[in-house]
Coordinates of C-alpha atoms and ligand atoms in Angstrom, one line a residue:
X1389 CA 19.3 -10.2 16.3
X1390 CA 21.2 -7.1 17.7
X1391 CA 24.4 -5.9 15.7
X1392 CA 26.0 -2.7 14.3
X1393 CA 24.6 -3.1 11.0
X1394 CA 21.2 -4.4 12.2
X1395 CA 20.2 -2.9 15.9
X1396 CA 17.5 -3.3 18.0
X1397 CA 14.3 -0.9 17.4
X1398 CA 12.2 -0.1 19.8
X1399 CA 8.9 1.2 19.4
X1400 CA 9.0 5.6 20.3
X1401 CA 5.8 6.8 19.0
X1402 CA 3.6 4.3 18.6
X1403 CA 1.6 4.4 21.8
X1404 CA 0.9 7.9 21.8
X1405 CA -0.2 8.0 18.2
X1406 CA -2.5 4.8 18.9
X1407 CA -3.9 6.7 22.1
X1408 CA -5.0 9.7 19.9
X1409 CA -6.8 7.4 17.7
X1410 CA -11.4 7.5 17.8
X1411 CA -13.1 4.0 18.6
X1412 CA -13.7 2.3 15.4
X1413 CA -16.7 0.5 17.0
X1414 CA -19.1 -0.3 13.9
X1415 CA -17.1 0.3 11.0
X1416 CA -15.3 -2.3 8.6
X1417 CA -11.5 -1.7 7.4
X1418 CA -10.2 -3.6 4.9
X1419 CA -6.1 -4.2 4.6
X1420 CA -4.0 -5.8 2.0
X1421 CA -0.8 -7.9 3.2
X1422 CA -1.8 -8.4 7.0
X1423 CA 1.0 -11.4 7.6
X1424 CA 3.6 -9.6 8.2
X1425 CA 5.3 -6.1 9.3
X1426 CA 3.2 -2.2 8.8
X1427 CA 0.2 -4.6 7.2
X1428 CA -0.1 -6.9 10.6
X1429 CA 0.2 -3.8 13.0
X1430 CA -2.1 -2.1 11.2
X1431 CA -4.4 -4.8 11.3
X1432 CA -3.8 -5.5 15.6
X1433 CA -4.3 -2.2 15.8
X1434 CA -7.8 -1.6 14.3
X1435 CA -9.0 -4.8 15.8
X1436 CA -8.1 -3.3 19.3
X1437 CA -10.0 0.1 18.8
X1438 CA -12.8 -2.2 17.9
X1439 CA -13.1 -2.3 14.1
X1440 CA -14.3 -5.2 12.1
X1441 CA -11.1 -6.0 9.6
X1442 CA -11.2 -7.8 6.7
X1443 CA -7.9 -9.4 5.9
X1444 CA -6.7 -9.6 2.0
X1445 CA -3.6 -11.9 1.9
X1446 CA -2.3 -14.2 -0.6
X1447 CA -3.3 -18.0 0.7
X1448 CA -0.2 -19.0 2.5
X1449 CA 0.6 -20.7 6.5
X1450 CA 1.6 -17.3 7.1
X1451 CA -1.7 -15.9 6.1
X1452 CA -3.9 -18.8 8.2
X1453 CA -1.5 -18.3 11.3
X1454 CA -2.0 -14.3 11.2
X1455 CA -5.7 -14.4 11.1
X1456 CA -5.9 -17.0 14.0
X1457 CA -3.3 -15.1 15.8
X1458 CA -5.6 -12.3 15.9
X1459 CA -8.8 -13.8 16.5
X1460 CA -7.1 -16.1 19.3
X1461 CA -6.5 -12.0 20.5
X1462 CA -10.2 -11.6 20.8
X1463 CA -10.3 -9.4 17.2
X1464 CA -13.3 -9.9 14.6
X1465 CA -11.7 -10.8 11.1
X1466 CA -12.6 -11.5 8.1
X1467 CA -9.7 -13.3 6.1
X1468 CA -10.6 -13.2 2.4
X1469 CA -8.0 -15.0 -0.1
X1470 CA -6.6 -12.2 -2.7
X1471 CA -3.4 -12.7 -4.2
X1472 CA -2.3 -8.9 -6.1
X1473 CA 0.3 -10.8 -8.4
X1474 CA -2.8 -12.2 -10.1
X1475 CA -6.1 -10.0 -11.1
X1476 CA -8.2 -12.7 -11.2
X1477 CA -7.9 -13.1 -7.5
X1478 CA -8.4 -9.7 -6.5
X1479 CA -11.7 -9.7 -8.6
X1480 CA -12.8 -12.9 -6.9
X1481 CA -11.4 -11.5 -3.7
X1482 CA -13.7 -8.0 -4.2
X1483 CA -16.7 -10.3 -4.6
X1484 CA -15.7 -11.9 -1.4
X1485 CA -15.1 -8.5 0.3
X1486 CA -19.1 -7.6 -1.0
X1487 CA -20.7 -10.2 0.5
X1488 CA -19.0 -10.4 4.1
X1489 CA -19.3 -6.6 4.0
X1490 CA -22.7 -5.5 2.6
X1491 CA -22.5 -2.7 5.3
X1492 CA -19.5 -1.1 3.1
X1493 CA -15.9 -0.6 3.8
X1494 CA -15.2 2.4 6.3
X1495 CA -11.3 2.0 5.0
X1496 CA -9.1 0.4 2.6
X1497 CA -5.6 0.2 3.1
X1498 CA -3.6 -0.8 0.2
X1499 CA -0.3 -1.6 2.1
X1500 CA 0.8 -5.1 0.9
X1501 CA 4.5 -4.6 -1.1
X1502 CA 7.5 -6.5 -2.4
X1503 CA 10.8 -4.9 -3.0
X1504 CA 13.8 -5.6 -4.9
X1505 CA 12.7 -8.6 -6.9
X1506 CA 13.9 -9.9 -10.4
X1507 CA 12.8 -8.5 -13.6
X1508 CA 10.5 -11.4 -13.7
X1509 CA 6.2 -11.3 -15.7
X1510 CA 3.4 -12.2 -13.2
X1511 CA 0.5 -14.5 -14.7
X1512 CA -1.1 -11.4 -16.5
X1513 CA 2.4 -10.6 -17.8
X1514 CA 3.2 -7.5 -15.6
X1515 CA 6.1 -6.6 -13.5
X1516 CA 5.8 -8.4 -10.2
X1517 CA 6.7 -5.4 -8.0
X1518 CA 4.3 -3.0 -10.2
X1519 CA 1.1 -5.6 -10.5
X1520 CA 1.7 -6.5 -6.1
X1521 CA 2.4 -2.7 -4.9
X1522 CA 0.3 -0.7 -7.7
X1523 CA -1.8 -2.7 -10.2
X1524 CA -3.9 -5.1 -8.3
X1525 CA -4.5 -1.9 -5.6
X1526 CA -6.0 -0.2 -8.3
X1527 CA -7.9 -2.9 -9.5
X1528 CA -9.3 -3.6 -6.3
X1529 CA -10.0 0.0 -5.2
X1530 CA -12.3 0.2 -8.2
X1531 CA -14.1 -3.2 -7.6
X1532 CA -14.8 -2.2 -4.1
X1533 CA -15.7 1.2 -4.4
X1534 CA -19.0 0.7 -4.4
X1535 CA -18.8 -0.8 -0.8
X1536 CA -16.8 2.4 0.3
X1537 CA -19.4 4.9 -1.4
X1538 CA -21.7 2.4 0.9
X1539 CA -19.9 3.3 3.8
X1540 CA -19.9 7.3 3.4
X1541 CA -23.0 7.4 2.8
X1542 CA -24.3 5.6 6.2
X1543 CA -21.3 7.3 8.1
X1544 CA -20.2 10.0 7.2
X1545 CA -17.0 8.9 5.3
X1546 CA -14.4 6.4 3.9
X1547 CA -11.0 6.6 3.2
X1548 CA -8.6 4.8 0.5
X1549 CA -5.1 4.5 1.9
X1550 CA -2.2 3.8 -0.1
X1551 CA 1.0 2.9 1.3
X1552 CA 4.5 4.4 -0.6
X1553 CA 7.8 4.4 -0.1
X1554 CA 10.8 7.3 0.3
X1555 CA 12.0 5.0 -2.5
X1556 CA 9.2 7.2 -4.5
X1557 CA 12.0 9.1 -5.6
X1558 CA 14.4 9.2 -8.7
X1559 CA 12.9 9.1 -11.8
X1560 CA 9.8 10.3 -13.6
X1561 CA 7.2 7.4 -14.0
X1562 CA 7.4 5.8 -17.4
X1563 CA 4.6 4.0 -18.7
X1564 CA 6.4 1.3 -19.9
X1565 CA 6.4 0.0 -16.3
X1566 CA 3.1 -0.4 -16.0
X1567 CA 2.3 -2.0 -18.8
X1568 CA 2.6 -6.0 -19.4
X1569 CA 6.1 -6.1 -20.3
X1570 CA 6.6 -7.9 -17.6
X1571 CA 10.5 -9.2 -17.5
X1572 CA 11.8 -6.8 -20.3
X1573 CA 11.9 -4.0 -17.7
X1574 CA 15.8 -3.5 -16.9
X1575 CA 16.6 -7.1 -16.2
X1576 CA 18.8 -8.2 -13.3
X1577 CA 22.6 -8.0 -14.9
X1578 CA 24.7 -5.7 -13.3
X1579 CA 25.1 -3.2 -11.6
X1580 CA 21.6 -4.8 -10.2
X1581 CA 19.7 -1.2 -10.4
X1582 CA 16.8 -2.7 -12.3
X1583 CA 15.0 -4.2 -9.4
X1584 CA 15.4 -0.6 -7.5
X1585 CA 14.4 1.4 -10.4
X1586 CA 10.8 -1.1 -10.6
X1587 CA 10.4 -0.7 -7.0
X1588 CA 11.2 2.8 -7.0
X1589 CA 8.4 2.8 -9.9
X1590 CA 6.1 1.2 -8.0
X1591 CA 5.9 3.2 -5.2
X1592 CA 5.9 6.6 -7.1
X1593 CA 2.8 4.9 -8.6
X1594 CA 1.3 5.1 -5.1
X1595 CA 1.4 8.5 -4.5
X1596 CA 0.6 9.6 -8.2
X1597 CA -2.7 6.8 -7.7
X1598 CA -3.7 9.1 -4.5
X1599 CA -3.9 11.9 -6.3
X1600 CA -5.4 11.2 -9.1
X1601 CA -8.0 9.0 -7.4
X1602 CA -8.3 12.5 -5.6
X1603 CA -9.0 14.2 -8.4
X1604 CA -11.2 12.1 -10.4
X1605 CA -13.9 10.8 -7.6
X1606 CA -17.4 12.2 -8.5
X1607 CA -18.0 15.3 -6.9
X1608 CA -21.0 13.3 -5.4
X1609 CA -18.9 10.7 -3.7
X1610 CA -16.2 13.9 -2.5
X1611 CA -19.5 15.6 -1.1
X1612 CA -20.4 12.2 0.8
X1613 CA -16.8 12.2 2.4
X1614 CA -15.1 9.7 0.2
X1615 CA -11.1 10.3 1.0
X1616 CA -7.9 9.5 -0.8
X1617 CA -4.9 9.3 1.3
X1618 CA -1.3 8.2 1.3
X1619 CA 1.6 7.4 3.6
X1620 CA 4.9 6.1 3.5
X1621 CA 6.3 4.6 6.6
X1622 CA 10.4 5.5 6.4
X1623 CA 12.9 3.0 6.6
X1624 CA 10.7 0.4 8.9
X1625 CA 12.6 -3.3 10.5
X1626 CA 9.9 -5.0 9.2
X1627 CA 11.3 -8.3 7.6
X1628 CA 10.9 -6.5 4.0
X1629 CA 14.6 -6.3 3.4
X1630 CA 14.9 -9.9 5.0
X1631 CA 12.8 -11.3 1.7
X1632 CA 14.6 -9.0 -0.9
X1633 CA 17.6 -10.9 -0.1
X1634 CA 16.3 -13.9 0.4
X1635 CA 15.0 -13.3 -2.9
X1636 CA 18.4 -13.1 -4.4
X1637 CA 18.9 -9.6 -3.4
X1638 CA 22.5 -10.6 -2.8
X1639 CA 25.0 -7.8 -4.9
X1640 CA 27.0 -4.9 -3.6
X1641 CA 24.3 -2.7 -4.5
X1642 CA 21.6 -4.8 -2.8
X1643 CA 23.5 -5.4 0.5
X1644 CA 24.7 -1.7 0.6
X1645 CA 20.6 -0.6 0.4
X1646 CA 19.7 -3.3 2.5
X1647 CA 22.1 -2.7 4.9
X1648 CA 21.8 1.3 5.0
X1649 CA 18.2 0.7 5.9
X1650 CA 18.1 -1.5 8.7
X1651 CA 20.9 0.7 10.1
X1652 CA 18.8 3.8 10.1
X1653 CA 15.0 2.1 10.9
X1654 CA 12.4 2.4 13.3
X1655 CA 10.6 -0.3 14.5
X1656 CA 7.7 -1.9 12.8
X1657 CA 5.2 -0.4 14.9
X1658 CA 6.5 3.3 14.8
X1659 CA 6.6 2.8 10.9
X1660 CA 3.0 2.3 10.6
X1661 CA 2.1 5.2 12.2
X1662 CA 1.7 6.7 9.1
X1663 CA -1.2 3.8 7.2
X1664 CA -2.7 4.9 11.0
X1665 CA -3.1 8.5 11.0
X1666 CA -4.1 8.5 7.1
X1667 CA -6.7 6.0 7.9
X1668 CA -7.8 6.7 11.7
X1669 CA -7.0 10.6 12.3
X1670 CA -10.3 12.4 12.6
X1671 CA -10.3 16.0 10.2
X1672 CA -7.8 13.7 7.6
X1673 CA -8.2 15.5 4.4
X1674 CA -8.8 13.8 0.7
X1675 CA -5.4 13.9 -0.8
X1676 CA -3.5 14.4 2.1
X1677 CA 0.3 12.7 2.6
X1678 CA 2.2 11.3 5.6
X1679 CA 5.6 10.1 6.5
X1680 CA 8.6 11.3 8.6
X1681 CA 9.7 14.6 8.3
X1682 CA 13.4 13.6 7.1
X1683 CA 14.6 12.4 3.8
X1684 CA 15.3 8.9 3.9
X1685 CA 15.0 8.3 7.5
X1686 CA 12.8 7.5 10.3
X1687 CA 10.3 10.0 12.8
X1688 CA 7.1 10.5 13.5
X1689 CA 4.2 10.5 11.1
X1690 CA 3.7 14.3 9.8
X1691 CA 1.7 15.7 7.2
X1692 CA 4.3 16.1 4.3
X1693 CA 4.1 18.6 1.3
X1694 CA 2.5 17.9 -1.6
X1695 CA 4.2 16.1 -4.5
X1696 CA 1.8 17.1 -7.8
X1697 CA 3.0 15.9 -11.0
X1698 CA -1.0 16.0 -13.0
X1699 CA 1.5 14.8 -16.5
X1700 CA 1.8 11.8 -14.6
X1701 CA -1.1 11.3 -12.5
X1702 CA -2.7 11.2 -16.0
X1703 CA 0.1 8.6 -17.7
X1704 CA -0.5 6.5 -14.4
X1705 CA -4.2 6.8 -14.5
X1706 CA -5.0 6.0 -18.2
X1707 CA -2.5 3.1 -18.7
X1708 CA -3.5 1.7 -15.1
X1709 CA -6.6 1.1 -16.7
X1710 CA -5.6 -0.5 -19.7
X1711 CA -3.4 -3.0 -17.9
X1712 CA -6.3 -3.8 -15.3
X1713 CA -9.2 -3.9 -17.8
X1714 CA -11.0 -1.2 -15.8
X1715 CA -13.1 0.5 -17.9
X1716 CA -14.9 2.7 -15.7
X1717 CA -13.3 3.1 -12.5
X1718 CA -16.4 4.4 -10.2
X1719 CA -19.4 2.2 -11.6
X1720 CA -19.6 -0.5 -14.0
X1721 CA -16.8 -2.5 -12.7
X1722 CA -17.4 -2.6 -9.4
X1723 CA -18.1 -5.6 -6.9
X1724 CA -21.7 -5.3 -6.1
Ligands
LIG331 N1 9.9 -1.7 5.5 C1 10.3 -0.6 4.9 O1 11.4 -0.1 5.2 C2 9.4 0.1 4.0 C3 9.8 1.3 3.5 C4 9.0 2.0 2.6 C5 7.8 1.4 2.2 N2 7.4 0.2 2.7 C6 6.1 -0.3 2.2 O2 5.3 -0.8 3.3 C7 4.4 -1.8 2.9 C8 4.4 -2.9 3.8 O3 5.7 -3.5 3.8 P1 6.4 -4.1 5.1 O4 7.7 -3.4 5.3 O5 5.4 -4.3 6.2 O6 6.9 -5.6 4.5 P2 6.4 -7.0 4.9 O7 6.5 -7.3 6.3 O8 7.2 -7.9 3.9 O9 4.9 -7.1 4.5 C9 4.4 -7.2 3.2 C10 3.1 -7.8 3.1 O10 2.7 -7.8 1.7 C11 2.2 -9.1 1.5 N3 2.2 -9.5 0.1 C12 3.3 -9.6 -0.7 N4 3.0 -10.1 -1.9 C13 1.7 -10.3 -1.9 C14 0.7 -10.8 -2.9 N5 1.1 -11.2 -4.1 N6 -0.6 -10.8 -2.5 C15 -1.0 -10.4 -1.3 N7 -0.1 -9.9 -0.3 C16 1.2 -9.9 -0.6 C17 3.0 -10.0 2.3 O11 2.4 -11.3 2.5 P3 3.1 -12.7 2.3 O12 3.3 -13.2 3.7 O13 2.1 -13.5 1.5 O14 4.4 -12.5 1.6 C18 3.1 -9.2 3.6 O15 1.9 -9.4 4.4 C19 4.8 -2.1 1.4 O16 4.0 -1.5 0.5 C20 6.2 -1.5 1.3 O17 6.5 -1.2 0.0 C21 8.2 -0.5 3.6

């Protein structure tokens, strides 16, 4: 559907970015949220330079149609169940992920996300938007870092790769949001900015999580190549804004942020560019972050500045771990 508000957007950038991408013959990438927009590019896209991908969606038609799609395309994958609004299934998931991947994972790319939804408590009584874009990704980093430390060591690297948002920015990350106070956190009455300022939480959360992942990784596992990385993908036609309003994202406010994006987007493809490079690139650094160059709008993936806030990384780091029951991040926890 073509119109002012909502044009057409082709892909500019993609095929050149993919072309400068290595064969990922022999290694095993993981990726959260494959159904649909940057997660199911992302996932076509390793398949095609030859990687073995494990898919971690929430059971659904969309998720059983996706995977066939793809292996009906001639890729190798590996759907696992994981739903992130429920920790349970990630840790069920993780033991999944260990035993279709004793090899290790080569990449994990923590891009699944909702935005804009009501001030409404998953199962484990968290924020829905924190617990699916932040929580569960930090749960299930943990649980499966073992099968990434796997991976560096018998090639030479592995890479986390979190997926953010421009909506990153406005406010300073308050723990209150992650904690399970899920549906006491700004509510939906009006003017209807709650639902922005969790996703906007949210997100922040997955830059601040690459940096302190960064920071905290045992020298050993930094020394064996073990990455942490981040994009954001700019304002991206994927079908995102699509479910916020089908969600009830329906007020001034909603339709005027909607709106305002689809107007300015690339395509789908162009906005995972970013998960691409962080994950694919050869000479990516630990810590690094990508995204367009412009505030707020659309380009091709570049390395952007970095955005240190250590007050926070802490804040997101200690009470991440108390909502998730992770007790120690790099070991005892872990999936195998
Ligand atoms: N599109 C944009 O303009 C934009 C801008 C900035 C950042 N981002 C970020 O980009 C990432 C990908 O979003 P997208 O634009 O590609 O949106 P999308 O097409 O809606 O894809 C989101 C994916 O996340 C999955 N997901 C949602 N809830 C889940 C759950 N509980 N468990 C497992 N998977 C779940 C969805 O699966 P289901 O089919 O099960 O719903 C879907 O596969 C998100 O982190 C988003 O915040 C997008």
């Amino acid at each position: 559907m073509t119109s002012p508000e909502h044009p057409t957007h082709e892909p500019e950038h993609f095929a050149d970015v993919v072309a400068g991408l290595p064969s990922l013959e022999g290694r095993t990438v993981a990726v959260t949220g494959s159904t649909s927009g940057t997660g199911a590019v992302f996932a076509s896209t390793a398949a095609s330079l030859g990687a073995r991908v494990v898919l971690l969606n929430r059971p659904s038609p969309r998720a059983t149609a996706s995977a066939a799609a793809l292996e009906a395309a001639g890729a190798h994958v590996v759907p696992i169940a994981c739903d992130l609004q429920r920790f349970e299934s990630v840790r069920l998931a993780a033991a999944d992920v260990a035993e279709a991947a004793p090899d290790g994972i080569d990449v994990l790319c923590n891009n699944a996300g909702v935005m804009g939804l009501a001030d409404v408590a998953t199962p484990d009584g968290c924020d829905v938007q924190m617990q699916t874009n932040h929580l569960s990704h930090f749960l299930l980093t943990s649980l499966l870092w073992p099968l990434l430390a796997a991976a560096s060591e018998a090639r030479g690297e592995a890479r986390v790769v979190n997926h953010s948002s421009g909506a990153r920015r406005g406010a300073p990350l308050r723990a209150a949001y992650l904690e399970p106070r899920g549906g006491n956190l700004g509510g939906d009455g009006f003017p209807g900015f709650g639902k922005w300022r969790r996703y906007q939480q949210s997100k922040l959360a997955n830059l601040l999580f690459t940096y302190a992942l960064s920071d905290r990784m045992p020298e050993a596992d930094r020394l064996r190549g073990m990455k942490s990385v981040c994009a954001h993908p700019g304002p991206t036609d994927s079908g995102l804004q699509a479910k916020t309003a089908g969600a009830g994202g329906t007020r001034l406010l909603d339709r005027a942020i909607l709106r305002r994006t689809l107007r300015v987007a690339h395509s789908v493809e162009d906005g995972t560019m970013g998960i691409l490079c962080a994950s694919f690139e050869p000479d990516v650094d630990d810590g690094q972050f990508y995204g367009p160059a412009g505030r707020g709008e659309p380009g091709p993936a570049v390395l952007l500045p970095p955005e240190r806030d250590p007050a926070a990384e802490r804040l997101l780091w200690d009470v991440s771990e108390r909502t998730t029951g992770v007790t120690d991040f790099f070991g005892a926890d872990s999936a195998v």
